[in-house]
Amino acid sequence: MSLAVRAPLLLFFISLSSRMGLSRYIEDVEASDGLYSLLSLDQKRDSEDYIFRRPLRCFDMLATDGYFSFAASRPQLACAAFIIAEPSEVISLELFDVNIDCSAGDFIKIFDGWVLKGEKFPSSRDHQLPMHQRYTDYCSSPASGASSRSSQNVAMIFFRIHSPDSGFTLAVKKLHNPFPCNIMSQSPEGSFTMVMPHQRRNCSFSIIYPVEIRLTELGLGQAKSNELSLQRQVWSGCSGSGDYVELLGGNGVDTSKMFPVADLCFSLNGLAQMKIGCDNSVVRLVSSGNYINRVSFQYRLLEQNELPKTRENSLDNFCSVE
């Protein structure tokens, strides 16, 4: 069985870290067996009476409910923890036992989404809140800044601590989300259905791997076209319909900066598939709010021999593979 199937979260962590240039950090954590402890988190989470606790690292990935405590042994000036849940969950974060000196430049900030190499997920065009409201700053308002709830299955915490023995505890709890929107997939293989019921909202399903995406069902409010669009000049046709699905590829996480691979603005009962050889592959559902829109799809990791070595489908500036 492949690593992708046996340990999707481990592969995701390695993929995420390599995109941030943190290969040295992976080696350090692997040596302390912290990275491989991720493999047992889902098993521990199955016990309702079990409360998971462990130290929080300066750079960390959290994927389970529990309490994570950080205590600085030396100044830590640039720390971040990525929190991820299942696609149908949102994340509740709460700070306890906070012992930092805000006047000395310490801070703890929670972000509704992820920031990778300066790019934000979800992008500003896909998130319902303005950017400034997506940040929760403990030092600005200790009372209200002690808790936050994400709008999707990912969240992030940034912190800077100067003095040894200062720190805090972060409580992570995942909650059910009946209509998931803007999802980061932990796995390079799987299937999902996005439904948007009468809401003017854009939803993206992001896969940080080169994958093949197969659309198995697409139900949109109105038909505007009869074909799968693979040329950029047809792009304005679907975007003008107000209800459509687009496939995007790129090497970042901001969907507004990604390249349009294909778009569909008609109902589909069949199979349409596309290989996207980029670091990030996205299915994006755009809804006008007038209809109930639905898209179902499957995705799998591309094999090494499937990765494109030349531009496919006559698309300009398509993701290069080294």
PDB file of C-alpha atoms in Angstrom:
ATOM      1  CA  MET A   1       0.000   0.000   0.000  1.00  0.00           C
ATOM      2  CA  SER A   2       1.359   3.437  -0.896  1.00  0.00           C
ATOM      3  CA  LEU A   3       2.335   6.080   1.617  1.00  0.00           C
ATOM      4  CA  ALA A   4      -0.435   8.280   0.252  1.00  0.00           C
ATOM      5  CA  VAL A   5      -3.018   5.681   1.249  1.00  0.00           C
ATOM      6  CA  ARG A   6      -1.429   4.560   4.548  1.00  0.00           C
ATOM      7  CA  ALA A   7      -0.612   7.991   5.885  1.00  0.00           C
ATOM      8  CA  PRO A   8      -2.293  10.873   4.019  1.00  0.00           C
ATOM      9  CA  LEU A   9      -1.736  13.311   6.854  1.00  0.00           C
ATOM     10  CA  LEU A  10       1.977  12.499   7.025  1.00  0.00           C
ATOM     11  CA  LEU A  11       2.319  12.994   3.266  1.00  0.00           C
ATOM     12  CA  PHE A  12       0.328  16.219   3.515  1.00  0.00           C
ATOM     13  CA  PHE A  13       2.618  17.536   6.273  1.00  0.00           C
ATOM     14  CA  ILE A  14       5.720  16.756   4.229  1.00  0.00           C
ATOM     15  CA  SER A  15       4.174  18.320   1.105  1.00  0.00           C
ATOM     16  CA  LEU A  16       3.152  21.443   2.992  1.00  0.00           C
ATOM     17  CA  SER A  17       6.526  21.835   4.690  1.00  0.00           C
ATOM     18  CA  SER A  18       8.489  21.378   1.469  1.00  0.00           C
ATOM     19  CA  ARG A  19       6.450  24.159  -0.158  1.00  0.00           C
ATOM     20  CA  MET A  20       7.476  26.445   2.697  1.00  0.00           C
ATOM     21  CA  GLY A  21      11.167  25.516   2.418  1.00  0.00           C
ATOM     22  CA  LEU A  22      11.156  23.719   5.762  1.00  0.00           C
ATOM     23  CA  SER A  23      12.870  20.450   4.853  1.00  0.00           C
ATOM     24  CA  ARG A  24      15.393  20.944   7.653  1.00  0.00           C
ATOM     25  CA  TYR A  25      12.543  21.271  10.134  1.00  0.00           C
ATOM     26  CA  ILE A  26      11.084  17.961   8.926  1.00  0.00           C
ATOM     27  CA  GLU A  27      14.387  16.237   9.670  1.00  0.00           C
ATOM     28  CA  ASP A  28      14.485  17.702  13.184  1.00  0.00           C
ATOM     29  CA  VAL A  29      10.929  16.670  14.017  1.00  0.00           C
ATOM     30  CA  GLU A  30      11.352  13.249  12.426  1.00  0.00           C
ATOM     31  CA  ALA A  31      14.384  12.619  14.612  1.00  0.00           C
ATOM     32  CA  SER A  32      12.290  13.280  17.708  1.00  0.00           C
ATOM     33  CA  ASP A  33       9.510  11.015  16.341  1.00  0.00           C
ATOM     34  CA  GLY A  34       7.089  13.953  16.490  1.00  0.00           C
ATOM     35  CA  LEU A  35       6.219  13.779  12.807  1.00  0.00           C
ATOM     36  CA  TYR A  36       5.272  10.118  12.913  1.00  0.00           C
ATOM     37  CA  SER A  37       3.118  10.695  15.981  1.00  0.00           C
ATOM     38  CA  LEU A  38       0.644  12.268  13.556  1.00  0.00           C
ATOM     39  CA  LEU A  39      -0.161   8.786  12.314  1.00  0.00           C
ATOM     40  CA  SER A  40      -1.810   7.804  15.594  1.00  0.00           C
ATOM     41  CA  LEU A  41      -3.854  10.955  16.105  1.00  0.00           C
ATOM     42  CA  ASP A  42      -6.961   9.682  14.353  1.00  0.00           C
ATOM     43  CA  GLN A  43      -6.938   6.548  16.477  1.00  0.00           C
ATOM     44  CA  LYS A  44      -6.655   8.577  19.676  1.00  0.00           C
ATOM     45  CA  ARG A  45      -9.454  10.848  18.528  1.00  0.00           C
ATOM     46  CA  ASP A  46     -11.866   7.896  18.293  1.00  0.00           C
ATOM     47  CA  SER A  47     -12.100   7.653  22.093  1.00  0.00           C
ATOM     48  CA  GLU A  48     -14.704  10.136  23.317  1.00  0.00           C
ATOM     49  CA  ASP A  49     -13.295  10.130  26.861  1.00  0.00           C
ATOM     50  CA  TYR A  50      -9.714  10.690  25.779  1.00  0.00           C
ATOM     51  CA  ILE A  51      -8.375  14.259  26.011  1.00  0.00           C
ATOM     52  CA  PHE A  52      -5.280  14.560  23.871  1.00  0.00           C
ATOM     53  CA  ARG A  53      -2.473  16.742  25.209  1.00  0.00           C
ATOM     54  CA  ARG A  54       1.016  17.426  23.918  1.00  0.00           C
ATOM     55  CA  PRO A  55       3.540  20.273  23.647  1.00  0.00           C
ATOM     56  CA  LEU A  56       3.105  22.770  20.827  1.00  0.00           C
ATOM     57  CA  ARG A  57       6.157  23.323  18.613  1.00  0.00           C
ATOM     58  CA  CYS A  58       7.292  26.598  17.099  1.00  0.00           C
ATOM     59  CA  PHE A  59       6.271  25.223  13.699  1.00  0.00           C
ATOM     60  CA  ASP A  60       3.514  22.652  13.990  1.00  0.00           C
ATOM     61  CA  MET A  61       0.641  20.872  12.289  1.00  0.00           C
ATOM     62  CA  LEU A  62      -2.433  20.041  14.384  1.00  0.00           C
ATOM     63  CA  ALA A  63      -5.074  17.648  13.136  1.00  0.00           C
ATOM     64  CA  THR A  64      -6.918  16.491  16.222  1.00  0.00           C
ATOM     65  CA  ASP A  65      -8.914  17.853  19.141  1.00  0.00           C
ATOM     66  CA  GLY A  66      -6.893  18.489  22.248  1.00  0.00           C
ATOM     67  CA  TYR A  67      -4.785  20.849  24.312  1.00  0.00           C
ATOM     68  CA  PHE A  68      -1.415  22.009  22.991  1.00  0.00           C
ATOM     69  CA  SER A  69       0.914  23.905  25.320  1.00  0.00           C
ATOM     70  CA  PHE A  70       3.824  26.084  24.279  1.00  0.00           C
ATOM     71  CA  ALA A  71       6.604  27.055  26.705  1.00  0.00           C
ATOM     72  CA  ALA A  72       9.503  29.059  25.331  1.00  0.00           C
ATOM     73  CA  SER A  73      12.950  27.793  26.281  1.00  0.00           C
ATOM     74  CA  ARG A  74      14.521  30.678  24.353  1.00  0.00           C
ATOM     75  CA  PRO A  75      13.211  33.611  22.293  1.00  0.00           C
ATOM     76  CA  GLN A  76      10.925  32.369  19.511  1.00  0.00           C
ATOM     77  CA  LEU A  77      10.308  35.217  17.100  1.00  0.00           C
ATOM     78  CA  ALA A  78       8.554  33.568  14.136  1.00  0.00           C
ATOM     79  CA  CYS A  79       6.289  30.650  15.032  1.00  0.00           C
ATOM     80  CA  ALA A  80       3.171  29.267  13.383  1.00  0.00           C
ATOM     81  CA  ALA A  81       0.847  26.308  13.787  1.00  0.00           C
ATOM     82  CA  PHE A  82      -1.383  25.051  10.971  1.00  0.00           C
ATOM     83  CA  ILE A  83      -4.646  23.468  12.110  1.00  0.00           C
ATOM     84  CA  ILE A  84      -6.636  21.249   9.768  1.00  0.00           C
ATOM     85  CA  ALA A  85      -9.881  19.318  10.207  1.00  0.00           C
ATOM     86  CA  GLU A  86     -11.948  17.005   8.036  1.00  0.00           C
ATOM     87  CA  PRO A  87     -13.625  18.660   5.029  1.00  0.00           C
ATOM     88  CA  SER A  88     -17.030  18.693   6.788  1.00  0.00           C
ATOM     89  CA  GLU A  89     -15.706  20.383   9.939  1.00  0.00           C
ATOM     90  CA  VAL A  90     -14.802  23.854  11.181  1.00  0.00           C
ATOM     91  CA  ILE A  91     -12.341  24.605  13.984  1.00  0.00           C
ATOM     92  CA  SER A  92     -12.885  26.231  17.362  1.00  0.00           C
ATOM     93  CA  LEU A  93      -9.728  27.652  18.967  1.00  0.00           C
ATOM     94  CA  GLU A  94      -9.384  28.954  22.522  1.00  0.00           C
ATOM     95  CA  LEU A  95      -6.364  30.255  24.440  1.00  0.00           C
ATOM     96  CA  PHE A  96      -5.722  29.373  28.088  1.00  0.00           C
ATOM     97  CA  ASP A  97      -2.998  30.154  30.628  1.00  0.00           C
ATOM     98  CA  VAL A  98      -1.558  32.911  28.458  1.00  0.00           C
ATOM     99  CA  ASN A  99       1.699  34.290  29.868  1.00  0.00           C
ATOM    100  CA  ILE A 100       3.215  36.696  27.360  1.00  0.00           C
ATOM    101  CA  ASP A 101       4.367  40.331  27.431  1.00  0.00           C
ATOM    102  CA  CYS A 102       2.524  42.235  24.735  1.00  0.00           C
ATOM    103  CA  SER A 103       4.329  45.473  25.638  1.00  0.00           C
ATOM    104  CA  ALA A 104       7.669  43.781  24.876  1.00  0.00           C
ATOM    105  CA  GLY A 105       6.573  42.739  21.390  1.00  0.00           C
ATOM    106  CA  ASP A 106       5.089  39.326  22.153  1.00  0.00           C
ATOM    107  CA  PHE A 107       1.920  38.446  20.277  1.00  0.00           C
ATOM    108  CA  ILE A 108      -0.523  35.647  19.524  1.00  0.00           C
ATOM    109  CA  LYS A 109      -2.714  35.982  16.436  1.00  0.00           C
ATOM    110  CA  ILE A 110      -5.277  33.563  15.042  1.00  0.00           C
ATOM    111  CA  PHE A 111      -6.076  33.610  11.335  1.00  0.00           C
ATOM    112  CA  ASP A 112      -9.270  32.314   9.734  1.00  0.00           C
ATOM    113  CA  GLY A 113      -7.574  30.277   6.999  1.00  0.00           C
ATOM    114  CA  TRP A 114      -3.954  29.611   6.081  1.00  0.00           C
ATOM    115  CA  VAL A 115      -1.081  31.820   4.931  1.00  0.00           C
ATOM    116  CA  LEU A 116       1.585  30.156   2.789  1.00  0.00           C
ATOM    117  CA  LYS A 117       4.421  32.150   1.223  1.00  0.00           C
ATOM    118  CA  GLY A 118       2.399  35.332   1.540  1.00  0.00           C
ATOM    119  CA  GLU A 119      -0.699  33.864  -0.126  1.00  0.00           C
ATOM    120  CA  LYS A 120      -3.926  33.312   1.773  1.00  0.00           C
ATOM    121  CA  PHE A 121      -6.452  30.490   1.635  1.00  0.00           C
ATOM    122  CA  PRO A 122      -9.305  31.078   1.173  1.00  0.00           C
ATOM    123  CA  SER A 123      -8.609  34.057  -1.048  1.00  0.00           C
ATOM    124  CA  SER A 124     -10.288  37.381  -0.336  1.00  0.00           C
ATOM    125  CA  ARG A 125     -12.700  36.825  -3.220  1.00  0.00           C
ATOM    126  CA  ASP A 126     -13.876  33.497  -1.789  1.00  0.00           C
ATOM    127  CA  HIS A 127     -14.105  34.340   1.924  1.00  0.00           C
ATOM    128  CA  GLN A 128     -17.197  36.010   3.356  1.00  0.00           C
ATOM    129  CA  LEU A 129     -15.275  38.194   5.815  1.00  0.00           C
ATOM    130  CA  PRO A 130     -13.019  41.132   4.940  1.00  0.00           C
ATOM    131  CA  MET A 131      -9.352  40.407   5.542  1.00  0.00           C
ATOM    132  CA  HIS A 132      -8.995  42.455   8.736  1.00  0.00           C
ATOM    133  CA  GLN A 133     -11.849  40.533  10.374  1.00  0.00           C
ATOM    134  CA  ARG A 134     -10.137  37.207   9.718  1.00  0.00           C
ATOM    135  CA  TYR A 135      -7.379  38.037  12.209  1.00  0.00           C
ATOM    136  CA  THR A 136      -7.945  37.650  15.958  1.00  0.00           C
ATOM    137  CA  ASP A 137      -5.244  39.435  17.978  1.00  0.00           C
ATOM    138  CA  TYR A 138      -4.882  38.437  21.615  1.00  0.00           C
ATOM    139  CA  CYS A 139      -2.852  41.505  22.543  1.00  0.00           C
ATOM    140  CA  SER A 140      -5.346  43.943  21.023  1.00  0.00           C
ATOM    141  CA  SER A 141      -8.199  42.543  23.069  1.00  0.00           C
ATOM    142  CA  PRO A 142      -7.308  39.765  25.530  1.00  0.00           C
ATOM    143  CA  ALA A 143     -10.951  39.016  26.348  1.00  0.00           C
ATOM    144  CA  SER A 144     -12.304  38.612  22.809  1.00  0.00           C
ATOM    145  CA  GLY A 145      -8.924  37.571  21.392  1.00  0.00           C
ATOM    146  CA  ALA A 146      -8.827  34.434  23.483  1.00  0.00           C
ATOM    147  CA  SER A 147     -11.132  32.464  21.176  1.00  0.00           C
ATOM    148  CA  SER A 148     -11.962  32.143  17.501  1.00  0.00           C
ATOM    149  CA  ARG A 149     -13.920  29.915  15.138  1.00  0.00           C
ATOM    150  CA  SER A 150     -12.875  29.212  11.575  1.00  0.00           C
ATOM    151  CA  SER A 151     -15.149  29.470   8.545  1.00  0.00           C
ATOM    152  CA  GLN A 152     -13.659  26.355   6.917  1.00  0.00           C
ATOM    153  CA  ASN A 153     -11.592  23.278   7.810  1.00  0.00           C
ATOM    154  CA  VAL A 154      -8.298  25.150   8.216  1.00  0.00           C
ATOM    155  CA  ALA A 155      -7.062  27.801  10.629  1.00  0.00           C
ATOM    156  CA  MET A 156      -3.699  29.117  11.733  1.00  0.00           C
ATOM    157  CA  ILE A 157      -2.027  30.652  14.764  1.00  0.00           C
ATOM    158  CA  PHE A 158       1.007  32.958  14.675  1.00  0.00           C
ATOM    159  CA  PHE A 159       2.989  33.794  17.785  1.00  0.00           C
ATOM    160  CA  ARG A 160       6.153  35.552  18.916  1.00  0.00           C
ATOM    161  CA  ILE A 161       7.562  35.165  22.413  1.00  0.00           C
ATOM    162  CA  HIS A 162      10.762  36.813  23.660  1.00  0.00           C
ATOM    163  CA  SER A 163      11.160  35.623  27.253  1.00  0.00           C
ATOM    164  CA  PRO A 164      11.962  32.063  28.339  1.00  0.00           C
ATOM    165  CA  ASP A 165       9.247  30.303  30.339  1.00  0.00           C
ATOM    166  CA  SER A 166       6.529  32.426  28.732  1.00  0.00           C
ATOM    167  CA  GLY A 167       3.833  30.612  26.813  1.00  0.00           C
ATOM    168  CA  PHE A 168       0.200  29.571  26.477  1.00  0.00           C
ATOM    169  CA  THR A 169      -2.122  26.628  25.901  1.00  0.00           C
ATOM    170  CA  LEU A 170      -4.222  26.271  22.759  1.00  0.00           C
ATOM    171  CA  ALA A 171      -7.445  24.256  22.874  1.00  0.00           C
ATOM    172  CA  VAL A 172      -8.566  22.821  19.543  1.00  0.00           C
ATOM    173  CA  LYS A 173     -12.079  21.499  18.979  1.00  0.00           C
ATOM    174  CA  LYS A 174     -13.637  20.525  15.669  1.00  0.00           C
ATOM    175  CA  LEU A 175     -17.310  21.118  14.935  1.00  0.00           C
ATOM    176  CA  HIS A 176     -19.620  19.763  12.236  1.00  0.00           C
ATOM    177  CA  ASN A 177     -20.235  21.996   9.226  1.00  0.00           C
ATOM    178  CA  PRO A 178     -23.426  21.069   7.309  1.00  0.00           C
ATOM    179  CA  PHE A 179     -22.408  22.999   4.162  1.00  0.00           C
ATOM    180  CA  PRO A 180     -18.615  22.853   3.810  1.00  0.00           C
ATOM    181  CA  CYS A 181     -17.096  25.622   1.728  1.00  0.00           C
ATOM    182  CA  ASN A 182     -13.438  26.402   0.992  1.00  0.00           C
ATOM    183  CA  ILE A 183     -11.788  23.133   1.904  1.00  0.00           C
ATOM    184  CA  MET A 184      -8.154  22.079   2.081  1.00  0.00           C
ATOM    185  CA  SER A 185      -7.811  18.345   1.462  1.00  0.00           C
ATOM    186  CA  GLN A 186      -5.458  16.384   3.706  1.00  0.00           C
ATOM    187  CA  SER A 187      -5.226  13.572   1.186  1.00  0.00           C
ATOM    188  CA  PRO A 188      -4.177  13.400  -2.481  1.00  0.00           C
ATOM    189  CA  GLU A 189      -6.888  10.791  -3.117  1.00  0.00           C
ATOM    190  CA  GLY A 190     -10.600  10.845  -2.392  1.00  0.00           C
ATOM    191  CA  SER A 191     -14.005  12.127  -3.414  1.00  0.00           C
ATOM    192  CA  PHE A 192     -16.228  14.984  -2.335  1.00  0.00           C
ATOM    193  CA  THR A 193     -19.504  16.785  -3.039  1.00  0.00           C
ATOM    194  CA  MET A 194     -19.897  20.539  -2.643  1.00  0.00           C
ATOM    195  CA  VAL A 195     -23.428  21.919  -2.280  1.00  0.00           C
ATOM    196  CA  MET A 196     -24.324  25.598  -2.190  1.00  0.00           C
ATOM    197  CA  PRO A 197     -28.024  26.200  -1.329  1.00  0.00           C
ATOM    198  CA  HIS A 198     -29.271  29.600  -2.468  1.00  0.00           C
ATOM    199  CA  GLN A 199     -26.220  31.539  -1.296  1.00  0.00           C
ATOM    200  CA  ARG A 200     -24.178  34.019  -3.285  1.00  0.00           C
ATOM    201  CA  ARG A 201     -20.848  32.489  -2.414  1.00  0.00           C
ATOM    202  CA  ASN A 202     -17.751  30.948  -3.988  1.00  0.00           C
ATOM    203  CA  CYS A 203     -16.382  27.671  -2.646  1.00  0.00           C
ATOM    204  CA  SER A 204     -13.037  26.059  -3.421  1.00  0.00           C
ATOM    205  CA  PHE A 205     -11.769  22.550  -2.771  1.00  0.00           C
ATOM    206  CA  SER A 206      -7.972  22.725  -2.732  1.00  0.00           C
ATOM    207  CA  ILE A 207      -5.645  19.739  -3.163  1.00  0.00           C
ATOM    208  CA  ILE A 208      -1.938  20.517  -2.595  1.00  0.00           C
ATOM    209  CA  TYR A 209      -0.791  17.857  -5.039  1.00  0.00           C
ATOM    210  CA  PRO A 210      -0.740  17.269  -8.815  1.00  0.00           C
ATOM    211  CA  VAL A 211      -3.869  15.186  -9.359  1.00  0.00           C
ATOM    212  CA  GLU A 212      -6.382  13.893 -11.835  1.00  0.00           C
ATOM    213  CA  ILE A 213      -9.855  15.290 -11.128  1.00  0.00           C
ATOM    214  CA  ARG A 214     -12.955  13.493 -12.368  1.00  0.00           C
ATOM    215  CA  LEU A 215     -16.243  15.369 -12.243  1.00  0.00           C
ATOM    216  CA  THR A 216     -18.973  12.766 -11.758  1.00  0.00           C
ATOM    217  CA  GLU A 217     -22.001  15.038 -11.271  1.00  0.00           C
ATOM    218  CA  LEU A 218     -22.715  18.709 -11.806  1.00  0.00           C
ATOM    219  CA  GLY A 219     -26.041  20.378 -11.130  1.00  0.00           C
ATOM    220  CA  LEU A 220     -26.255  24.104 -11.820  1.00  0.00           C
ATOM    221  CA  GLY A 221     -29.188  26.481 -11.831  1.00  0.00           C
ATOM    222  CA  GLN A 222     -29.187  27.246 -15.533  1.00  0.00           C
ATOM    223  CA  ALA A 223     -27.476  26.025 -18.671  1.00  0.00           C
ATOM    224  CA  LYS A 224     -25.452  28.486 -20.706  1.00  0.00           C
ATOM    225  CA  SER A 225     -23.265  26.196 -22.768  1.00  0.00           C
ATOM    226  CA  ASN A 226     -22.965  22.707 -24.181  1.00  0.00           C
ATOM    227  CA  GLU A 227     -19.294  22.007 -23.857  1.00  0.00           C
ATOM    228  CA  LEU A 228     -16.346  21.804 -21.548  1.00  0.00           C
ATOM    229  CA  SER A 229     -14.358  24.969 -22.078  1.00  0.00           C
ATOM    230  CA  LEU A 230     -10.621  24.448 -22.494  1.00  0.00           C
ATOM    231  CA  GLN A 231      -9.737  27.747 -24.121  1.00  0.00           C
ATOM    232  CA  ARG A 232      -9.203  31.007 -22.275  1.00  0.00           C
ATOM    233  CA  GLN A 233     -11.304  32.973 -24.763  1.00  0.00           C
ATOM    234  CA  VAL A 234     -14.422  31.056 -23.663  1.00  0.00           C
ATOM    235  CA  TRP A 235     -13.770  31.978 -20.038  1.00  0.00           C
ATOM    236  CA  SER A 236     -16.037  35.043 -20.114  1.00  0.00           C
ATOM    237  CA  GLY A 237     -18.991  32.899 -21.184  1.00  0.00           C
ATOM    238  CA  CYS A 238     -19.104  30.825 -17.997  1.00  0.00           C
ATOM    239  CA  SER A 239     -18.169  33.660 -15.654  1.00  0.00           C
ATOM    240  CA  GLY A 240     -21.050  35.650 -17.067  1.00  0.00           C
ATOM    241  CA  SER A 241     -23.549  32.922 -16.206  1.00  0.00           C
ATOM    242  CA  GLY A 242     -23.170  33.488 -12.470  1.00  0.00           C
ATOM    243  CA  ASP A 243     -23.269  29.733 -11.712  1.00  0.00           C
ATOM    244  CA  TYR A 244     -20.378  27.572 -12.868  1.00  0.00           C
ATOM    245  CA  VAL A 245     -17.504  25.320 -11.850  1.00  0.00           C
ATOM    246  CA  GLU A 246     -13.888  25.965 -12.728  1.00  0.00           C
ATOM    247  CA  LEU A 247     -10.778  23.829 -12.408  1.00  0.00           C
ATOM    248  CA  LEU A 248      -7.661  25.755 -11.431  1.00  0.00           C
ATOM    249  CA  GLY A 249      -3.977  24.927 -11.272  1.00  0.00           C
ATOM    250  CA  GLY A 250      -1.092  26.799  -9.689  1.00  0.00           C
ATOM    251  CA  ASN A 251       1.884  26.702  -7.368  1.00  0.00           C
ATOM    252  CA  GLY A 252       0.326  28.807  -4.588  1.00  0.00           C
ATOM    253  CA  VAL A 253      -2.873  28.688  -2.506  1.00  0.00           C
ATOM    254  CA  ASP A 254      -4.553  31.944  -3.582  1.00  0.00           C
ATOM    255  CA  THR A 255      -7.190  30.909  -6.128  1.00  0.00           C
ATOM    256  CA  SER A 256      -7.303  34.426  -7.585  1.00  0.00           C
ATOM    257  CA  LYS A 257      -3.693  33.940  -8.742  1.00  0.00           C
ATOM    258  CA  MET A 258      -4.152  30.449 -10.180  1.00  0.00           C
ATOM    259  CA  PHE A 259      -4.477  29.501 -13.829  1.00  0.00           C
ATOM    260  CA  PRO A 260      -7.900  28.471 -15.224  1.00  0.00           C
ATOM    261  CA  VAL A 261      -7.605  24.966 -16.640  1.00  0.00           C
ATOM    262  CA  ALA A 262     -11.263  24.377 -17.502  1.00  0.00           C
ATOM    263  CA  ASP A 263     -14.730  25.677 -16.690  1.00  0.00           C
ATOM    264  CA  LEU A 264     -18.221  24.227 -16.917  1.00  0.00           C
ATOM    265  CA  CYS A 265     -21.502  26.096 -16.810  1.00  0.00           C
ATOM    266  CA  PHE A 266     -23.964  23.370 -17.689  1.00  0.00           C
ATOM    267  CA  SER A 267     -25.426  20.430 -15.805  1.00  0.00           C
ATOM    268  CA  LEU A 268     -23.490  17.217 -16.249  1.00  0.00           C
ATOM    269  CA  ASN A 269     -24.513  13.612 -15.717  1.00  0.00           C
ATOM    270  CA  GLY A 270     -21.443  11.756 -16.836  1.00  0.00           C
ATOM    271  CA  LEU A 271     -17.711  11.876 -16.517  1.00  0.00           C
ATOM    272  CA  ALA A 272     -15.373  14.749 -17.292  1.00  0.00           C
ATOM    273  CA  GLN A 273     -11.764  14.487 -16.193  1.00  0.00           C
ATOM    274  CA  MET A 274      -8.636  16.590 -16.232  1.00  0.00           C
ATOM    275  CA  LYS A 275      -5.039  16.054 -15.131  1.00  0.00           C
ATOM    276  CA  ILE A 276      -3.530  19.073 -13.391  1.00  0.00           C
ATOM    277  CA  GLY A 277       0.232  18.832 -12.948  1.00  0.00           C
ATOM    278  CA  CYS A 278       0.580  21.681 -10.468  1.00  0.00           C
ATOM    279  CA  ASP A 279       1.514  21.958  -6.814  1.00  0.00           C
ATOM    280  CA  ASN A 280      -2.091  22.946  -6.109  1.00  0.00           C
ATOM    281  CA  SER A 281      -5.211  21.718  -7.900  1.00  0.00           C
ATOM    282  CA  VAL A 282      -8.598  23.309  -7.189  1.00  0.00           C
ATOM    283  CA  VAL A 283     -12.267  22.671  -7.902  1.00  0.00           C
ATOM    284  CA  ARG A 284     -14.093  25.992  -7.486  1.00  0.00           C
ATOM    285  CA  LEU A 285     -17.883  26.373  -7.385  1.00  0.00           C
ATOM    286  CA  VAL A 286     -19.240  29.850  -8.101  1.00  0.00           C
ATOM    287  CA  SER A 287     -22.866  30.474  -7.136  1.00  0.00           C
ATOM    288  CA  SER A 288     -25.158  33.428  -7.824  1.00  0.00           C
ATOM    289  CA  GLY A 289     -27.422  32.628  -4.881  1.00  0.00           C
ATOM    290  CA  ASN A 290     -30.452  32.021  -7.081  1.00  0.00           C
ATOM    291  CA  TYR A 291     -30.181  28.231  -7.186  1.00  0.00           C
ATOM    292  CA  ILE A 292     -29.027  25.127  -5.374  1.00  0.00           C
ATOM    293  CA  ASN A 293     -25.729  24.207  -7.019  1.00  0.00           C
ATOM    294  CA  ARG A 294     -23.938  20.886  -6.590  1.00  0.00           C
ATOM    295  CA  VAL A 295     -20.722  19.342  -7.861  1.00  0.00           C
ATOM    296  CA  SER A 296     -19.368  15.853  -7.130  1.00  0.00           C
ATOM    297  CA  PHE A 297     -15.859  14.771  -8.044  1.00  0.00           C
ATOM    298  CA  GLN A 298     -13.107  12.239  -7.432  1.00  0.00           C
ATOM    299  CA  TYR A 299      -9.362  12.906  -7.367  1.00  0.00           C
ATOM    300  CA  ARG A 300      -6.167  10.900  -7.268  1.00  0.00           C
ATOM    301  CA  LEU A 301      -2.449  11.617  -7.139  1.00  0.00           C
ATOM    302  CA  LEU A 302      -0.699  11.597 -10.505  1.00  0.00           C
ATOM    303  CA  GLU A 303       1.985   8.984 -10.966  1.00  0.00           C
ATOM    304  CA  GLN A 304       5.466  10.231 -11.809  1.00  0.00           C
ATOM    305  CA  ASN A 305       5.127   9.176 -15.449  1.00  0.00           C
ATOM    306  CA  GLU A 306       1.846  11.123 -15.722  1.00  0.00           C
ATOM    307  CA  LEU A 307       3.304  14.464 -14.720  1.00  0.00           C
ATOM    308  CA  PRO A 308       3.322  16.786 -17.740  1.00  0.00           C
ATOM    309  CA  LYS A 309       6.723  17.522 -19.251  1.00  0.00           C
ATOM    310  CA  THR A 310       5.237  19.822 -21.875  1.00  0.00           C
ATOM    311  CA  ARG A 311       2.248  22.124 -22.019  1.00  0.00           C
ATOM    312  CA  GLU A 312      -1.012  20.261 -22.469  1.00  0.00           C
ATOM    313  CA  ASN A 313      -4.310  21.313 -24.033  1.00  0.00           C
ATOM    314  CA  SER A 314      -2.611  24.357 -25.609  1.00  0.00           C
ATOM    315  CA  LEU A 315      -2.787  26.203 -22.296  1.00  0.00           C
ATOM    316  CA  ASP A 316      -0.266  29.019 -21.949  1.00  0.00           C
ATOM    317  CA  ASN A 317       1.770  29.391 -18.758  1.00  0.00           C
ATOM    318  CA  PHE A 318       0.695  25.983 -17.500  1.00  0.00           C
ATOM    319  CA  CYS A 319       2.444  24.691 -14.370  1.00  0.00           C
ATOM    320  CA  SER A 320       5.933  23.499 -15.130  1.00  0.00           C
ATOM    321  CA  VAL A 321       7.252  20.255 -13.664  1.00  0.00           C
ATOM    322  CA  GLU A 322      10.941  20.000 -12.865  1.00  0.00           C
TER     323      GLU A 322
END
